[in-house]
Amino acid sequence: MDKIVKSDAEWRAQLSDLAYKVTRKHGTERAGTHEDFPKDAGTYMCVCCGAPLFEQDTKFESGTGWPSFYAPIDAEQVGESEDRKFFMKRTEVHCNRCEAHLGHVFPDGPAPTGLRYCINGVALTFEPEND
C-alpha cells in the first residue's frame, strides 16, 4: 500500500473544516449529524485519500448516532491504536494509508465479528456499486 503524506496546509485546503478537525486532529462529529448515506450497495471510502474501508453490507444500525460497521473490507487498511483521552481506554481506528482518524472500535457489535466500528460519517465518502 502506498502511504499518503501531506502537509497540514495541504490537508486543510483539501478537506472541509469538520472533516479536517475529525480526521487530522482526532475530533468527533456530533452524534446523528451524518447518517445521510444511501442504502444502496457500495463502498465507504476514506475522505482524505479514497482508500476503500467498509462495504455497505457490513453497515448496521447501532443506535449510537454514528455509522457503524461490523468489519472493514481489509483489516490491513484500518489500523488501531490505544486512545486514553477523556479518562477512558478505547481503541481508535485510522486509515493505514493516510493516518486519518476514523473513529473507534468496540467489542459490542453483531455477529459474525462481535465488533462495532463506530465511524465519523464526515471521515467517509460513499461510492455506489456499479451495476
XYZ file of C-alpha atoms in Angstrom:
131
model
C 0.000 0.000 0.000
C 1.320 3.419 -0.952
C 1.258 5.788 2.015
C -0.225 9.256 1.504
C 1.663 12.026 3.289
C 0.657 15.685 3.019
C 1.432 18.822 4.958
C -1.086 20.251 7.390
C -1.734 23.096 4.920
C -2.461 20.602 2.127
C -4.973 18.703 4.306
C -6.651 21.988 5.329
C -7.008 23.006 1.679
C -8.450 19.620 0.667
C -10.931 18.995 3.489
C -13.950 20.769 4.939
C -13.356 22.342 8.359
C -15.191 19.498 10.119
C -13.504 16.741 8.101
C -10.123 18.322 8.893
C -10.934 18.557 12.610
C -12.091 14.929 12.770
C -9.584 13.190 10.508
C -6.411 15.186 11.085
C -6.949 16.432 14.688
C -8.745 13.356 16.107
C -12.029 15.145 16.679
C -15.554 13.713 16.743
C -18.637 14.922 14.933
C -21.865 15.310 16.901
C -23.926 12.104 17.018
C -26.725 11.913 14.463
C -25.297 14.552 12.153
C -24.076 12.311 9.339
C -26.382 9.362 8.713
C -27.477 10.502 5.258
C -25.554 7.890 3.251
C -27.505 5.960 0.606
C -28.772 2.494 1.463
C -27.683 1.120 -1.929
C -24.832 -1.351 -2.385
C -21.461 0.317 -2.405
C -18.220 1.101 -0.645
C -17.331 3.632 2.048
C -14.023 5.319 1.291
C -11.621 7.450 3.324
C -12.475 11.125 2.740
C -8.780 12.014 2.821
C -7.211 9.505 0.443
C -10.029 7.496 -1.149
C -8.939 4.157 0.305
C -11.793 1.606 0.399
C -12.636 0.953 4.060
C -16.110 -0.573 4.575
C -18.786 -2.220 2.434
C -22.474 -1.323 2.699
C -23.369 -4.921 3.597
C -21.330 -4.670 6.837
C -23.123 -1.489 7.981
C -25.737 -1.829 10.717
C -27.926 0.396 12.883
C -26.218 0.609 16.265
C -28.415 3.316 17.776
C -25.331 5.399 18.592
C -25.863 8.155 16.032
C -22.696 7.325 14.078
C -22.331 4.998 11.086
C -21.411 1.549 12.408
C -19.878 -1.447 10.666
C -19.006 -4.920 11.926
C -15.882 -5.357 9.761
C -13.579 -3.417 7.436
C -13.056 -4.559 3.846
C -9.418 -5.337 4.629
C -8.075 -5.441 8.188
C -4.719 -4.195 6.842
C -6.377 -0.975 5.656
C -7.810 0.019 9.061
C -5.209 0.447 11.784
C -5.719 0.560 15.529
C -4.105 2.464 18.375
C -4.833 2.992 22.047
C -6.811 6.135 22.925
C -6.713 7.219 26.577
C -8.443 10.603 26.198
C -11.317 11.618 28.470
C -10.231 9.190 31.242
C -11.241 6.169 29.154
C -9.310 3.422 27.409
C -10.617 2.942 23.875
C -9.307 1.567 20.607
C -9.012 4.262 17.964
C -9.200 3.272 14.298
C -7.483 5.094 11.465
C -6.849 4.719 7.751
C -3.493 2.994 7.359
C -2.903 4.677 4.007
C -3.071 8.308 5.205
C -3.399 8.046 9.023
C -6.824 9.746 9.041
C -8.685 9.327 12.334
C -11.913 7.457 11.576
C -13.453 6.690 14.963
C -13.261 3.786 17.425
C -13.930 0.046 17.537
C -15.814 -1.619 20.396
C -16.432 -5.288 21.281
C -20.249 -4.957 21.347
C -21.194 -5.433 17.689
C -23.246 -8.088 15.922
C -22.182 -11.448 14.505
C -20.115 -12.556 12.782
C -17.313 -10.435 14.317
C -18.858 -9.068 17.514
C -17.204 -5.736 16.692
C -18.688 -2.272 16.219
C -16.588 0.103 14.166
C -18.144 3.417 15.219
C -17.044 5.787 12.456
C -17.416 9.525 11.995
C -19.538 9.953 8.877
C -17.542 13.025 7.855
C -14.462 10.771 7.581
C -16.148 8.785 4.800
C -17.397 9.188 1.258
C -19.718 6.691 -0.428
C -19.082 5.099 -3.808
C -22.170 3.298 -5.190
C -21.648 -0.130 -6.704
C -21.610 -0.155 -10.486
C -24.197 -2.479 -11.986
